[in-house]
Coordinates of C-alpha atoms in Angstrom, one line a residue:
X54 CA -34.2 64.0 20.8
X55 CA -35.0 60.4 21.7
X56 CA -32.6 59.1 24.2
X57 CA -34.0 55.6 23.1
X58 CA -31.5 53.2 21.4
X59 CA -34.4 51.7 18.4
X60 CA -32.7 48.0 16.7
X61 CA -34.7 47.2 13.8
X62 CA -34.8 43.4 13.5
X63 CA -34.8 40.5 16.4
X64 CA -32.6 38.1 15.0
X65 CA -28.9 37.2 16.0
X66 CA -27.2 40.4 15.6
X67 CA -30.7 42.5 16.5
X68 CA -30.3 40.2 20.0
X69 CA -27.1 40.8 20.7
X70 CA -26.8 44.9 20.1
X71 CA -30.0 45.2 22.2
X72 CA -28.2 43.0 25.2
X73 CA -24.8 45.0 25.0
X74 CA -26.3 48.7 24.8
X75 CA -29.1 47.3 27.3
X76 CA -26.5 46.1 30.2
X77 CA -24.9 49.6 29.7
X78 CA -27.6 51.1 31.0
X79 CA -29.1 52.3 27.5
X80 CA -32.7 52.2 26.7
X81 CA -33.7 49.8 24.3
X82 CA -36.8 49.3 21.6
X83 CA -36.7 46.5 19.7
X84 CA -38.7 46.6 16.2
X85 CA -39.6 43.0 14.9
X86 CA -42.0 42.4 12.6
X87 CA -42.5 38.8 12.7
X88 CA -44.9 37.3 13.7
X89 CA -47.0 40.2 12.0
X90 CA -45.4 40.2 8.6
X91 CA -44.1 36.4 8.2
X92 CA -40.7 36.0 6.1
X93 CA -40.6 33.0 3.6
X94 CA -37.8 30.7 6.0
X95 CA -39.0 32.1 10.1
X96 CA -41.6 29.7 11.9
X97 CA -42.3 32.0 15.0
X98 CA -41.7 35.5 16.2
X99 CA -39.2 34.6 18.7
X100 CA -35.9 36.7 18.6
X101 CA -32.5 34.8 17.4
X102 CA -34.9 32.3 15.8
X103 CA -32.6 29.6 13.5
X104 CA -34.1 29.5 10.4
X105 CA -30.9 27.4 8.5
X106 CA -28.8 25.2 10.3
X107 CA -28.3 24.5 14.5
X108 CA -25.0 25.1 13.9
X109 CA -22.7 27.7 15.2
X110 CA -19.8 25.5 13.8
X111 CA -16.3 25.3 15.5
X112 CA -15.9 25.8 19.0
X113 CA -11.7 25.3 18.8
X114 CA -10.7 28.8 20.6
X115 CA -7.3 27.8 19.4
X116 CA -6.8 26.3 15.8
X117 CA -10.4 28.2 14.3
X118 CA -11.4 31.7 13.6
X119 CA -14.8 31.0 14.3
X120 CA -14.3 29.0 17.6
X121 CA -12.4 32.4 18.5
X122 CA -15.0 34.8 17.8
X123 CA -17.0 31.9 19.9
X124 CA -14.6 33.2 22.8
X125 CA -14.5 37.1 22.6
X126 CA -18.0 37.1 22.6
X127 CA -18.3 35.1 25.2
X128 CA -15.5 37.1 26.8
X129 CA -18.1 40.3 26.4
X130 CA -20.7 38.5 28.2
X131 CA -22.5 37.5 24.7
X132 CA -25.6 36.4 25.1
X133 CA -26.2 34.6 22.1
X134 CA -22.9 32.4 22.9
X135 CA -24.3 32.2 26.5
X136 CA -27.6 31.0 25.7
X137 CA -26.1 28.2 23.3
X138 CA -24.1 27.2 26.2
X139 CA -27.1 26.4 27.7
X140 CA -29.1 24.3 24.9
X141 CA -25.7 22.8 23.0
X142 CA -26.1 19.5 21.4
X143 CA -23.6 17.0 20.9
X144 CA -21.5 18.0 17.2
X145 CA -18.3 16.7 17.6
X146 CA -16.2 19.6 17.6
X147 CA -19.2 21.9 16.4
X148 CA -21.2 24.1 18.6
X149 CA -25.1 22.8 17.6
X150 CA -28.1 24.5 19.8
X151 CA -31.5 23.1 20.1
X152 CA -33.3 25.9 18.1
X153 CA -36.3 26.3 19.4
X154 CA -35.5 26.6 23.2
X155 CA -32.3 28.2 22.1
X156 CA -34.4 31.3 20.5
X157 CA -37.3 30.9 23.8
X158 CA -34.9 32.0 26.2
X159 CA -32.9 34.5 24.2
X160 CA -36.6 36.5 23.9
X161 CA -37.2 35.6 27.8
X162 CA -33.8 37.2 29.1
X163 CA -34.3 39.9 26.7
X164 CA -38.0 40.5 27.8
X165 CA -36.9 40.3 31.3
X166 CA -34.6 43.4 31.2
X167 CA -36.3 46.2 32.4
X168 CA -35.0 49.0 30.1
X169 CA -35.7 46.6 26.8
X170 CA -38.9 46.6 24.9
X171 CA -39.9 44.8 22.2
X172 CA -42.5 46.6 19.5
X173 CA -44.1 44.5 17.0
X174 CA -44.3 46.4 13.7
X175 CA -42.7 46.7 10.7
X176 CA -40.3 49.9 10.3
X177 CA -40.3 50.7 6.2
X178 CA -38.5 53.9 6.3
X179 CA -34.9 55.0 7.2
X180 CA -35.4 57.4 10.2
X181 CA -34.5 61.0 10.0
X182 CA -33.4 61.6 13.8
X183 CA -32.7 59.4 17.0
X184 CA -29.9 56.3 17.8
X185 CA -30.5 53.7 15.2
X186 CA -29.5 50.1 14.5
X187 CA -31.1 48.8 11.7
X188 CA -29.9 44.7 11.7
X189 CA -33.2 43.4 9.2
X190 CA -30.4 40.5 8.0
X191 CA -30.9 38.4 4.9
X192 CA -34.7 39.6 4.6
X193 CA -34.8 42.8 4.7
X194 CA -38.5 43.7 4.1
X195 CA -38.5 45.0 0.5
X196 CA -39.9 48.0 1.4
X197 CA -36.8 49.1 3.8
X198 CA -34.9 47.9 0.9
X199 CA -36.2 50.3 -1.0
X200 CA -35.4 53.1 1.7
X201 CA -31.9 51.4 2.2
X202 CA -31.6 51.7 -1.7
X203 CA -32.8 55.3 -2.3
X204 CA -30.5 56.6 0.4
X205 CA -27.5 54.7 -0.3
X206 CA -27.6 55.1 -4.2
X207 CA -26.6 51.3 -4.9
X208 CA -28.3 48.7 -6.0
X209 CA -29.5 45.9 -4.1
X210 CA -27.0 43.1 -3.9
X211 CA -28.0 39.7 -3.5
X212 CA -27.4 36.2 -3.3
X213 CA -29.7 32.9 -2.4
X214 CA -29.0 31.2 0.8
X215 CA -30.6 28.0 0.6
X216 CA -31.8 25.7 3.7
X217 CA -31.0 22.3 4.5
X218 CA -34.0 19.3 5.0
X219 CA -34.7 17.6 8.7
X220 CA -35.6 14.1 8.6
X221 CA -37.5 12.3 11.2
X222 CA -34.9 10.1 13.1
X223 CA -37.1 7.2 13.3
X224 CA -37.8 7.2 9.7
X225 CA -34.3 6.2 9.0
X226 CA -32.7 2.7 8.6
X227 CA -29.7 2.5 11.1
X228 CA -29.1 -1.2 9.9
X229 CA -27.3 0.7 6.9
X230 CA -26.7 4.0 9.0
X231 CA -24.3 4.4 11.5
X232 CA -23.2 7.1 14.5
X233 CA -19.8 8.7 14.4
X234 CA -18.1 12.1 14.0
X235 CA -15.2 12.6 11.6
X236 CA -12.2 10.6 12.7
X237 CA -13.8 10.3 15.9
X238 CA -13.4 14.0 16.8
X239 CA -14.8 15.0 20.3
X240 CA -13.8 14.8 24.0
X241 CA -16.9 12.4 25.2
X242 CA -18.5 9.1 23.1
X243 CA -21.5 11.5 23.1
X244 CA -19.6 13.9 20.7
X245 CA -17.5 11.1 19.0
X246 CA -20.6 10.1 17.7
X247 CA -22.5 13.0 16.8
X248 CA -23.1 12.7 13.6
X249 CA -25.4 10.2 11.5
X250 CA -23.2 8.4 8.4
X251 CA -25.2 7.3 5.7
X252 CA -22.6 5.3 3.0
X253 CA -23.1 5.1 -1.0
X254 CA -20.9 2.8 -3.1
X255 CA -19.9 4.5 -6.8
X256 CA -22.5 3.6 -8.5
X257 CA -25.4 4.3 -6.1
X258 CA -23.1 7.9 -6.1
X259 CA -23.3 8.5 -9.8
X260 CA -27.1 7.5 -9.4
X261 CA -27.2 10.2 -7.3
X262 CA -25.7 12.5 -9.2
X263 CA -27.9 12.1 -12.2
X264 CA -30.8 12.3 -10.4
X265 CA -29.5 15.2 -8.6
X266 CA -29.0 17.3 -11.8
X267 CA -32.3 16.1 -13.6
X268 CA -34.2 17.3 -11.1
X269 CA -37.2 20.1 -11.2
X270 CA -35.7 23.2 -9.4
X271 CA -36.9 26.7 -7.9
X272 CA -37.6 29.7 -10.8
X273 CA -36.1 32.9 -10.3
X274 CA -38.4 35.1 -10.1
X275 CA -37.8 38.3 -12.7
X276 CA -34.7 40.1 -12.0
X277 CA -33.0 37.4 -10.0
X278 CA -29.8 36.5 -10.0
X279 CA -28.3 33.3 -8.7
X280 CA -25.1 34.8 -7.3
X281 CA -24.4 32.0 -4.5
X282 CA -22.2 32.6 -1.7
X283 CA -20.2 29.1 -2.0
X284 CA -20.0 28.7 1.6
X285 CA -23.8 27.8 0.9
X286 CA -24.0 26.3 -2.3
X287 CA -27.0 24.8 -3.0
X288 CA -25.5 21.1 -3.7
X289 CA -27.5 20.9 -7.0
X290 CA -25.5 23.4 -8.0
X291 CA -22.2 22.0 -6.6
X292 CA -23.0 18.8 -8.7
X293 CA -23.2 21.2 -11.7
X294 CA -19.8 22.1 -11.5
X295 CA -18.1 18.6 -11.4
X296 CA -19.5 15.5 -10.8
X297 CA -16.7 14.4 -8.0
X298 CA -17.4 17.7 -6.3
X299 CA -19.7 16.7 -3.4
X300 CA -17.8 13.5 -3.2
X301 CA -15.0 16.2 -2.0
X302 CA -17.5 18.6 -0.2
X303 CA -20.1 17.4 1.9
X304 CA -20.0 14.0 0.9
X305 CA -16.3 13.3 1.5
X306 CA -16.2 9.6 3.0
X307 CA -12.6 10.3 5.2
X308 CA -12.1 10.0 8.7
X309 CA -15.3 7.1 8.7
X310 CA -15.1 3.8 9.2
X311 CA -18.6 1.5 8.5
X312 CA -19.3 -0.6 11.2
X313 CA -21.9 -2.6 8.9
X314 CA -19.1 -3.1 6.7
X315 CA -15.7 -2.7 8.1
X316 CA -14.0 -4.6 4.8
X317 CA -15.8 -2.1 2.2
X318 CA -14.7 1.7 2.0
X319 CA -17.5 3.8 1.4
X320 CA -17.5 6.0 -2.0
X321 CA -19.4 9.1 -0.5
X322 CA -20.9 9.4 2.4
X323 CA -23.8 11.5 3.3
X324 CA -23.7 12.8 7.2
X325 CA -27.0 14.0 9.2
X326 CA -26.6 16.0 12.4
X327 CA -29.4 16.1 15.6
X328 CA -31.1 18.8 15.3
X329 CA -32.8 18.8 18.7
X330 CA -31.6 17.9 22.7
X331 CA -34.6 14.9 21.9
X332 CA -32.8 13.8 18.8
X333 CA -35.6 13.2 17.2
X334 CA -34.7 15.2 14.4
X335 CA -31.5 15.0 12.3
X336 CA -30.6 17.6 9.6
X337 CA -28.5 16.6 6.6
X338 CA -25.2 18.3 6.9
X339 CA -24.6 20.9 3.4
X340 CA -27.4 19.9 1.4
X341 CA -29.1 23.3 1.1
X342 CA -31.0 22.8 -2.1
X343 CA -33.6 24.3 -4.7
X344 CA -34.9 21.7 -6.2
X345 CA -38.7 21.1 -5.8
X346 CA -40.2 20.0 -2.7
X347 CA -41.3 16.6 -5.2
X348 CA -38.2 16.5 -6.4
X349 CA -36.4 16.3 -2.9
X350 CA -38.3 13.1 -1.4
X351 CA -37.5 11.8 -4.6
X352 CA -33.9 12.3 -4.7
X353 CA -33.1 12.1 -1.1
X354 CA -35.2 8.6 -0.5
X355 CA -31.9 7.3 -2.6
X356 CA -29.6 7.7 -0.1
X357 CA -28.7 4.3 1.8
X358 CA -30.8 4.2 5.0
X359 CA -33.1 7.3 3.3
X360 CA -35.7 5.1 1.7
X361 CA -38.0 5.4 3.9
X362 CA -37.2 8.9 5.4
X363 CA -39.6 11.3 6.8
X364 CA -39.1 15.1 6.2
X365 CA -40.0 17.3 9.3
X366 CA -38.8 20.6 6.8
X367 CA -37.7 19.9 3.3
X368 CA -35.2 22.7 1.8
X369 CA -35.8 25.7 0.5
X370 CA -34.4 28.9 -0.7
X371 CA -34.6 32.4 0.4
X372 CA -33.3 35.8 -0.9
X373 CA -30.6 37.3 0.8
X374 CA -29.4 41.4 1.1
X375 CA -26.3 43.1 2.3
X376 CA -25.1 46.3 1.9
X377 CA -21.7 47.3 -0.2
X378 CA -20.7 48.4 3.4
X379 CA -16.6 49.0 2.8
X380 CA -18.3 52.4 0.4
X381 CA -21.4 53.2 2.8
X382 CA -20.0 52.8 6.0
X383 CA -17.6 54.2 8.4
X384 CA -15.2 52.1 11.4
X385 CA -18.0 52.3 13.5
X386 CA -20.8 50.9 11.8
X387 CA -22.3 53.9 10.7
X388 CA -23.7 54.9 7.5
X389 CA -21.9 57.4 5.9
X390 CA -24.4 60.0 4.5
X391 CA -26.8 59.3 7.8
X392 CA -24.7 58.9 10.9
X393 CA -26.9 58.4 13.1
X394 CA -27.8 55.2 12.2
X395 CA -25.6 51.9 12.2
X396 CA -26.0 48.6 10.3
X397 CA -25.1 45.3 12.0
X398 CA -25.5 41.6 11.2
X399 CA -25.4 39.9 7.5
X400 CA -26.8 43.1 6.0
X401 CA -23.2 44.4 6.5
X402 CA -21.8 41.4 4.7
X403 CA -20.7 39.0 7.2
X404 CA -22.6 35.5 6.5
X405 CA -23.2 32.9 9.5
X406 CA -24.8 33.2 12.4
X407 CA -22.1 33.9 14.7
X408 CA -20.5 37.0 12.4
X409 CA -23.6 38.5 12.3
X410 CA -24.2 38.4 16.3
X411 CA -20.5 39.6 16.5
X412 CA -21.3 42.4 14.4
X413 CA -24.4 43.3 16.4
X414 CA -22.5 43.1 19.4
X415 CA -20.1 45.8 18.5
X416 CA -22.7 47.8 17.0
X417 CA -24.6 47.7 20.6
X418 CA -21.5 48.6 22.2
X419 CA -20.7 51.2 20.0
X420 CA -24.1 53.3 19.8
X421 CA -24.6 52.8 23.8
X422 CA -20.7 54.7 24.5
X423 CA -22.0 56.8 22.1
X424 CA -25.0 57.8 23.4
X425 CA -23.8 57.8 26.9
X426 CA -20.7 60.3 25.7
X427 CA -17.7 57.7 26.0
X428 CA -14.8 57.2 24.1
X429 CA -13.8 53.8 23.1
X430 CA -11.1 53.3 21.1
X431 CA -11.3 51.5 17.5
X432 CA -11.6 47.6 17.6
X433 CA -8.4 46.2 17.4
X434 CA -7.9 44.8 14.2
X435 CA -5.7 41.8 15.3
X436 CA -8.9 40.6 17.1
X437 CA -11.4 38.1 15.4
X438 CA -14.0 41.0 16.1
X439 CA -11.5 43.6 14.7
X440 CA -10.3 41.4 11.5
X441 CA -14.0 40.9 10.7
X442 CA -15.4 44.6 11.0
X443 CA -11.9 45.9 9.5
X444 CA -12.7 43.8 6.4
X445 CA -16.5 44.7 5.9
X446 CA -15.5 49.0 6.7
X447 CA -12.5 48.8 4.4
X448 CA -10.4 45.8 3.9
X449 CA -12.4 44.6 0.9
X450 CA -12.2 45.4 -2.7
X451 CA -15.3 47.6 -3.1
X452 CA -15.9 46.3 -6.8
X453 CA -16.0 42.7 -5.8
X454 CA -17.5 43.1 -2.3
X455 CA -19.2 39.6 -1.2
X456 CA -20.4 38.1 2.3
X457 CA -17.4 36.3 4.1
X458 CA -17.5 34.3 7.2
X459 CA -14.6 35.0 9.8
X460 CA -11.2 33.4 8.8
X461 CA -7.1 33.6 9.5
X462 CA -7.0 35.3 5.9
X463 CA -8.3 37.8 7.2
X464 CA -5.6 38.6 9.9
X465 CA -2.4 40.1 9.9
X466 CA 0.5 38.0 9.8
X467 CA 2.8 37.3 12.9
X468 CA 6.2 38.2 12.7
X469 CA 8.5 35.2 12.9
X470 CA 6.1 32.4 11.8
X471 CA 6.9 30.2 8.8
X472 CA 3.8 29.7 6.3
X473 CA 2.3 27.5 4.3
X474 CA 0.2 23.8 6.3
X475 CA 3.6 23.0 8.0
X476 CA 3.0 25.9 10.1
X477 CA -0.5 26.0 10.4
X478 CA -1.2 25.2 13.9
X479 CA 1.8 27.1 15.3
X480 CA 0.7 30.5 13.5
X481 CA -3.4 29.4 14.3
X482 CA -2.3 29.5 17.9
X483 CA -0.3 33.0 17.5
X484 CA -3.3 34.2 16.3
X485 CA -5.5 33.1 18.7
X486 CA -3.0 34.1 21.7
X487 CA -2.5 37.6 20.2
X488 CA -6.3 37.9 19.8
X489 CA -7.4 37.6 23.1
X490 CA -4.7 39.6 24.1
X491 CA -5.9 42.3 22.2
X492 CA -9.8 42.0 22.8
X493 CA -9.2 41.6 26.8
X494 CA -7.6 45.1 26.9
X495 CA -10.3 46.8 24.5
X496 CA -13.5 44.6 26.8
X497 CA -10.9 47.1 29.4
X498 CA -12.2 49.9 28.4
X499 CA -16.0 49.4 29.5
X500 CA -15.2 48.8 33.0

């Protein structure tokens, strides 16, 4: 039998299981097929490439469920955590990477192990024999779809994530623009000011609106379905659903004060994030859309200090697949009916960039103890990692089975602790305390 450890896929998750299993001592062959066959959102063949936003949001160990997964994986030596140490940008309280050297040195370190190899061809079929990881994420090549399909006996389920525009930061008028994070959030004036406010008064907003819903959008091709995950909603589609929504979504004007105009509260406010350590390129923050290339410059140029803006990448819209993993697979990440093989990353049914790494990190883990005949025991559930994975095997209703980011409504209560917002930050903290607890002793067990 092949003592080699084969990932299928190179991006977050793919990255991450080959580190783990590699710094055990396992053999590793990555299987990427970028830059052979191109996918409709990837620019380069580099592994952990960013194809949506910079961001991997919250970095608040304490008071986030993301900022917490933040700090097991870094706890387990993560390398996709460590690497965005290394290339963060100012977000306020966000954790924002500059992409492209962000995904350079992620291939380098992972090039530069000697027992990881990375072979450039795309794997179509599900493999009879060997140690598996297949982590293909939202783009699954339709032919392994196909094979995932015909094995698993359920039909594809998918959703659209949909990727936000980059404008040129010269191209935009900061004599209407201003700098500042969200009530001023951030230890330095570096991050108190990470993020670009761009201010609409009510009736430049409704505007907006109209010309948000009127116009040309993306066509389904036949036998899509539009079933959004909403922590991506395309915002043409927010709009749809109430014309005040955005105004309380993305385009909330709290916690912002225009310096331009310190007697006139803003109506909405639209917020654009650096999207590079130049910061020459901004992204603006939650406006995935559909809508027509045209359409965009059109709509977007009529934003306050947007007239004149320069698109580097207008949005766009990509399929998405994931597996109705709480039937098909067991605790560990394996499919059922082919045990030999594990899934990791959003094909499982996390979403976000830092859930899927965290499930590619315990699927490395796992296969490697595996492989090397250890017994770990199960992930402990009261863990961000454990809460997560616990969810995706099992704790979901099978019948309404949809992608979920990490979150406290995913972890048991704590004894003792009142509920409701009151209580929010005490029981955040008990969570957080009693997580790292729990994930220190099971990181233990590999020593």
């Amino acid at each position: 039998m092949d003592k080699k450890l084969h990932i299928v896929g190179g991006g977050m998750a793919g990255a991450e299981a080959a580190w783990q299993a590699a710094k055990m001592g396992v053999d590793v062959v990555i299987h990427e097929m970028r830059p052979k066959v191109e996918t409709f959102a990837h620019q380069t063949g580099n592994l952990a490439e960013m194809v949506c936003s910079n961001s991997f949001r919250s970095d608040d160990d304490e008071q986030n469920a993301v900022g917490l997964l933040h700090w097991e994986m870094r706890a387990a030596d993560g390398i996709i955590m460590n690497t965005a140490a290394e290339h963060r940008l100012p977000a306020g309280g966000a954790l924002a990477v500059d992409r492209d050297p962000f995904a350079e040195t992620v291939t380098a370190k992972l090039k530069s192990l000697p027992n990881v190899t990375v072979s450039y061809e795309e794997i179509t079929d599900l493999p009879e024999d060997g140690h598996w990881i297949f982590a293909t994420g939202p783009l699954t090549s339709p032919a392994l779809g196909e094979a995932i399909q015909a094995e698993t006996g359920a039909e594809r389920l998918a959703f659209f994530d949909a990727i936000a525009p980059i404008v040129y930061a010269d191209s935009i008028d900061m004599s209407q623009a201003w700098m500042q994070s969200r009530y001023d959030k951030g230890e330095t004036e570096e991050e108190r000011t990470a993020y670009l406010n761009c201010p609409m008064t009510k009736d430049q907003y409704e505007a907006f609106i109209d010309a948000l819903l009127a116009a040309d959008k993306t066509e389904f091709h036949e036998g899509e379905t539009a079933g959004y995950f909403d922590g991506c909603l395309p915002i043409e589609v927010m709009a749809e659903r109430g014309r005040e929504t955005l105004r309380h979504g993305p385009m909330k004007p709290v916690g912002l004060t225009n310096p331009h105009k310190l007697d006139e509260k803003a109506w909405a406010v639209v917020q654009l994030r650096r999207d590079n350590a130049l910061g020459t390129l901004f992204n603006i923050v939650g406006f995935q859309t559909k809508m027509k290339y045209g359409a965009q410059t059109e709509v977007f140029r009529m934003i306050p200090g947007l007239e004149n803006a320069q698109f580097a990448r207008l949005g766009g819209i990509h399929r998405n697949t994931f597996l109705n993993s709480p039937t098909l697979l067991d605790n560990q990440m394996r499919l059922k009916s082919k045990p030999h093989i594990r899934f990791a990353g959003q094909v499982t049914g996390v979403e976000g960039y830092v859930e899927s790494a965290a499930m590619g990190l315990l699927a490395g883990r796992m296969a490697a103890a595996e492989m090397l005949g250890k017994e770990i025991p199960d992930v402990p559930q009261d863990s961000a990692m454990g809460a997560l994975i616990h969810h995706i095997t099992g704790g979901a209703e099978a019948k309404t089975f949809q992608p979920m980011n990490v979150n406290f409504g995913l972890f048991r209560p704590v004894d003792g602790l009142k509920g409701g917002r009151r209580g929010r930050k005490d029981r955040y903290k008990a969570y957080t305390d009693r997580a790292k607890a729990e994930w220190s002793a099971w990181l233990a067990h590999f020593n």
